[in-house]
CSV table of C-alpha atoms in Angstrom, one decimal:
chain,number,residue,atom,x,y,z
A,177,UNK,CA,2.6,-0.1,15.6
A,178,UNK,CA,2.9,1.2,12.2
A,179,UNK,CA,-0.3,1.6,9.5
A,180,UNK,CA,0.8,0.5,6.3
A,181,UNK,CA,-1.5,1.7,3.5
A,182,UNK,CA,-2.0,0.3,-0.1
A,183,UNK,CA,-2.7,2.7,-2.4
A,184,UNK,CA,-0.8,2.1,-5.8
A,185,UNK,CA,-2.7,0.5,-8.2
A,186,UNK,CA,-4.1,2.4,-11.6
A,187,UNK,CA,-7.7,2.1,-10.7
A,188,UNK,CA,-8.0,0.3,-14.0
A,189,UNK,CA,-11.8,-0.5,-13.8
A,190,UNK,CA,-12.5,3.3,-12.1
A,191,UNK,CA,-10.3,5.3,-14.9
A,192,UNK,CA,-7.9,7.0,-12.8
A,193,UNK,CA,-6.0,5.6,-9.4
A,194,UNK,CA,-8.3,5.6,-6.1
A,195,UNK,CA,-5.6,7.5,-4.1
A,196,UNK,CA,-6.3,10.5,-5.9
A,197,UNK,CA,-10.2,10.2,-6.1
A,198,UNK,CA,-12.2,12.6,-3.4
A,199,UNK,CA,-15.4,11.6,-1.9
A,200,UNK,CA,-16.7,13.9,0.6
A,201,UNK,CA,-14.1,16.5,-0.4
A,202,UNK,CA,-11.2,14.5,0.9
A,203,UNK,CA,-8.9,12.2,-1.3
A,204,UNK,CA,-8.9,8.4,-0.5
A,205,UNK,CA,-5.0,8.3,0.5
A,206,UNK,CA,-5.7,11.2,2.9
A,207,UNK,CA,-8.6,9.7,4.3
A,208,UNK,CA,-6.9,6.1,4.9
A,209,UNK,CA,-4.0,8.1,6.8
A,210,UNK,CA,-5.9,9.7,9.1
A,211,UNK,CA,-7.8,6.2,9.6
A,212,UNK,CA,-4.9,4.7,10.6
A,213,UNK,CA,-3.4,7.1,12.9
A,214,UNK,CA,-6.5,8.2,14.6
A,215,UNK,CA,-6.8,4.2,15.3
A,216,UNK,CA,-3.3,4.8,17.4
A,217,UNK,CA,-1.3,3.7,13.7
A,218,UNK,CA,2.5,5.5,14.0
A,219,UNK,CA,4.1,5.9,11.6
A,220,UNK,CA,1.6,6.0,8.6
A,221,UNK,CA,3.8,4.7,5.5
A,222,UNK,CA,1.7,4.9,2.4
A,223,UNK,CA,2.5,3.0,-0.6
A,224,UNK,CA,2.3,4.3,-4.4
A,225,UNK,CA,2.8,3.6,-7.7
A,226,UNK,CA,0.6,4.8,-10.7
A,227,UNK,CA,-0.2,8.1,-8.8
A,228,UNK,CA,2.6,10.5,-7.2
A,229,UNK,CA,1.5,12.5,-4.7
A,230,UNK,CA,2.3,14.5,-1.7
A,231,UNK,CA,0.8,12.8,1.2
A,232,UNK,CA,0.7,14.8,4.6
A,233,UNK,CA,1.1,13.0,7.7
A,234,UNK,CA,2.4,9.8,6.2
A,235,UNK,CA,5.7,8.6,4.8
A,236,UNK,CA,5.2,7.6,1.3
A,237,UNK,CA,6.4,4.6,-0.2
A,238,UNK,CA,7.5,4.3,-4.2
A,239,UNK,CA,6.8,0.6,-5.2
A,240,UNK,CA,8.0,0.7,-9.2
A,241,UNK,CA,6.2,-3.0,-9.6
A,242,UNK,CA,3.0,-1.5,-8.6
A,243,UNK,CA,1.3,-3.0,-12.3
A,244,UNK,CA,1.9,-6.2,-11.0
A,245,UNK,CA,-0.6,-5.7,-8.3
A,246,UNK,CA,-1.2,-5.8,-4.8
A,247,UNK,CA,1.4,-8.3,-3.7
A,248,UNK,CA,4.7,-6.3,-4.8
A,249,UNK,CA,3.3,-3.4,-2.6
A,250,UNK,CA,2.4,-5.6,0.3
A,251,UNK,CA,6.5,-6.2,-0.4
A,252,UNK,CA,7.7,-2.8,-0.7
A,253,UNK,CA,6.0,-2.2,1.9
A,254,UNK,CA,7.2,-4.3,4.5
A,255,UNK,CA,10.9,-3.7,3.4
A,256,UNK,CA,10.1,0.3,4.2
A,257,UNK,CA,9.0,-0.8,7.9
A,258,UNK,CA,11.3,1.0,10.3
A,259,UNK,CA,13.4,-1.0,12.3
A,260,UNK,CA,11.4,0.2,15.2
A,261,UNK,CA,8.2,-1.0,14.4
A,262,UNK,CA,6.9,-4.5,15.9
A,263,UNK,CA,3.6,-5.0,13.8
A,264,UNK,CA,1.6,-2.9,11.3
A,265,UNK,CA,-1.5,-2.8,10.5
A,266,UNK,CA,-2.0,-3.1,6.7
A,267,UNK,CA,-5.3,-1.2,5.3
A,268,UNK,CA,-6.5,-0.9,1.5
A,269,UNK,CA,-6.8,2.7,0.3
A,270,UNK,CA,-10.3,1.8,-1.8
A,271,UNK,CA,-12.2,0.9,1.6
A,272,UNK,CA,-13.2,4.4,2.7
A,273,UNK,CA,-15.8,2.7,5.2
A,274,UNK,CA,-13.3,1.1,7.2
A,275,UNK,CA,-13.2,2.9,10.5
A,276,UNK,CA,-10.4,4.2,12.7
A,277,UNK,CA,-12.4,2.3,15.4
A,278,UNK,CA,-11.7,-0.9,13.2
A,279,UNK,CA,-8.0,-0.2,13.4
A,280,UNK,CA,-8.5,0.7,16.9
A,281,UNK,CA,-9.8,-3.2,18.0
A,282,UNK,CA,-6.7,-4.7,16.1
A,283,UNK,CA,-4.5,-2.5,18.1
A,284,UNK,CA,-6.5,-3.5,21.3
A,285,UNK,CA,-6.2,-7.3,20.3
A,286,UNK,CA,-2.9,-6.7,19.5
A,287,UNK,CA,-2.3,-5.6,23.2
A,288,UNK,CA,-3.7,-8.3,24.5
A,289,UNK,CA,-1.2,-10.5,23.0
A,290,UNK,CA,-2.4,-11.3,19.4
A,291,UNK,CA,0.9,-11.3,17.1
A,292,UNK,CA,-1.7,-11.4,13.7
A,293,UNK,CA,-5.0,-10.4,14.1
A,294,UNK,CA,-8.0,-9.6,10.5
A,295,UNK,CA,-10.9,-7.7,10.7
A,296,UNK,CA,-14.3,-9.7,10.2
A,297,UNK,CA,-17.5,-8.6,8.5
A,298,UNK,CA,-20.4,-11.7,9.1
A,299,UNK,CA,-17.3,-14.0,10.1
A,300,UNK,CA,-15.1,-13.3,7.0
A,301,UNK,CA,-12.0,-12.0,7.3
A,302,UNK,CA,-11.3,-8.3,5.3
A,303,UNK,CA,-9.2,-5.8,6.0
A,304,UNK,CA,-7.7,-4.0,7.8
A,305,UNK,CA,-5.2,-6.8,8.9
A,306,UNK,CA,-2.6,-6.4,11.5
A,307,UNK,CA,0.7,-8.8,11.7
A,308,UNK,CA,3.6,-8.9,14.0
A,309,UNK,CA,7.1,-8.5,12.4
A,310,UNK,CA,8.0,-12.2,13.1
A,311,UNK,CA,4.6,-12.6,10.4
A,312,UNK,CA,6.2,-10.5,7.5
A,313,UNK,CA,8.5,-12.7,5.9
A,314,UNK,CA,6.5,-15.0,5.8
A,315,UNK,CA,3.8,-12.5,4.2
A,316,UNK,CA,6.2,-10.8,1.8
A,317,UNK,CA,7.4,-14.5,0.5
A,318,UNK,CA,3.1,-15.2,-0.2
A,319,UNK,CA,2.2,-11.9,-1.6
A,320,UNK,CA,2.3,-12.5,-5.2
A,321,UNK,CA,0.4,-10.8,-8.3
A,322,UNK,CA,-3.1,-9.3,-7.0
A,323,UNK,CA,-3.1,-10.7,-3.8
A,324,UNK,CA,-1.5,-9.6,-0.4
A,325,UNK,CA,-1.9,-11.2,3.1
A,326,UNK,CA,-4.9,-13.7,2.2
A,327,UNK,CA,-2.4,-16.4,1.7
A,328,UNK,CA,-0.9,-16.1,4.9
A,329,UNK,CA,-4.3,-15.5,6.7
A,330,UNK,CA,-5.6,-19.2,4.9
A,331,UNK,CA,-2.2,-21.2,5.5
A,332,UNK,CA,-1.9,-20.1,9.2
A,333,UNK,CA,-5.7,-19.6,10.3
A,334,UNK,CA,-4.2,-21.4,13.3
A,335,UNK,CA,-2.7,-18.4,14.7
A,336,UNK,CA,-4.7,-15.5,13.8
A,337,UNK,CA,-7.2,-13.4,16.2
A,338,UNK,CA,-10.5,-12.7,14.5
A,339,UNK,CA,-11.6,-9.2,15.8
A,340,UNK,CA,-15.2,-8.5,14.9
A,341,UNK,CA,-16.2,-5.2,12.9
A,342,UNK,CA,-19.3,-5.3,11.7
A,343,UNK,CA,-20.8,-2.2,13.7
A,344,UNK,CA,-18.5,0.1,13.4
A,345,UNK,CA,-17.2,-0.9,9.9
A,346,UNK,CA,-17.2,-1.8,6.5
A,347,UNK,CA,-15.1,-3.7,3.7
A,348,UNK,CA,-17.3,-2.4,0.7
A,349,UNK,CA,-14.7,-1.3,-2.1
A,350,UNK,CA,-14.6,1.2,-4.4
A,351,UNK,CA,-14.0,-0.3,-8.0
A,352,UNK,CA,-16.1,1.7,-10.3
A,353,UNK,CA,-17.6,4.9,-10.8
A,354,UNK,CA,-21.0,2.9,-9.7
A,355,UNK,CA,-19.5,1.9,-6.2
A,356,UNK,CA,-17.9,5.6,-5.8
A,357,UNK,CA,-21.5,7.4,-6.5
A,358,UNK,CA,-23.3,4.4,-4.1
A,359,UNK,CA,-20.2,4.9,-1.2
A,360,UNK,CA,-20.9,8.3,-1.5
A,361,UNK,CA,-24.6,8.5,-0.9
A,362,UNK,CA,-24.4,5.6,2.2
A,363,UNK,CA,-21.5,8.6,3.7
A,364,UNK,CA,-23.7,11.0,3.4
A,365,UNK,CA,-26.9,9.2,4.6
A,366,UNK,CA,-24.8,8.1,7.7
């Protein structure tokens, strides 16, 4: 079980790219990392683009089509899988209120048998999203422009496990410097 996080866009509505952005004194991409392998995520591959960076604890990802959005890194991302792995678990590096406890239930669903398996908030499916390997070419043939796995969670609804999050989680974004300064309060309120 590997984590997979997405973490190469511009940040084009923040100003800068959300990897690098700290809240709470720790930068996104390190905070999704640790997310993912304190929710039993190894290895952590972390995809980039806009941003270089040194990433501890996770093996970083180059995806040169990062401007074309979301879906060429849900690509490059799957094609850097390690023969090894059997599913990942794909997480968004702007949704710093996404738990490792999250990650933790699609891993648990995951052992009981679920081969795809999406995170719900008040029944709608967010991230983090976790698909078996005989999922991903089916994912990386969807994932086009700004979009990565939604296709392939709509067009086989059928066979995904809905694991409900809304306690210990939440899919709030950061896209502005508005939703960093609110994110930031609610963490330190919490």
């Amino acid at each position: 079980m590997a984590g997979l996080l997405l973490a190469a866009g511009s940040g084009s509505r923040l100003g800068r790219p959300k990897a690098l952005v700290e809240l709470g004194g720790e930068r996104l991409v390190d905070r999704g990392v640790r997310t993912l392998a304190d929710g039993g995520c190894a290895p952590v591959l972390v995809v980039l683009g806009a941003a270089h960076a040194t990433v501890p604890g996770a093996l970083t990802v180059h995806n040169p089509d990062w401007a074309t959005g979301m879906g060429s890194s849900v690509r490059a991302g799957i094609d850097a899988a390690p023969d090894s792995v059997d599913a990942l678990v794909f997480a968004l590096v702007d949704q710093p209120l996404v738990t490792s406890e999250a990650v933790r239930r699609l891993v648990e669903a995951y052992g009981q048998g679920a081969r795809a398996a999406v995170a719900t908030y008040n029944g709608n499916p967010r991230n983090p999203v976790l698909l078996g390997r005989e999922h991903w070419s089916t994912v990386h043939s969807m994932a086009e422009g700004d979009v990565g796995a939604r296709p392939f969670l709509r067009a086989y609804s059928h066979l995904i496990t809905t694991v409900a999050c809304d306690d210990i989680a939440s899919p709030e974004d950061i896209d502005t410097e508005e939703d960093l300064t609110r994110l930031s309060a609610l963490m330190n309120n919490a």
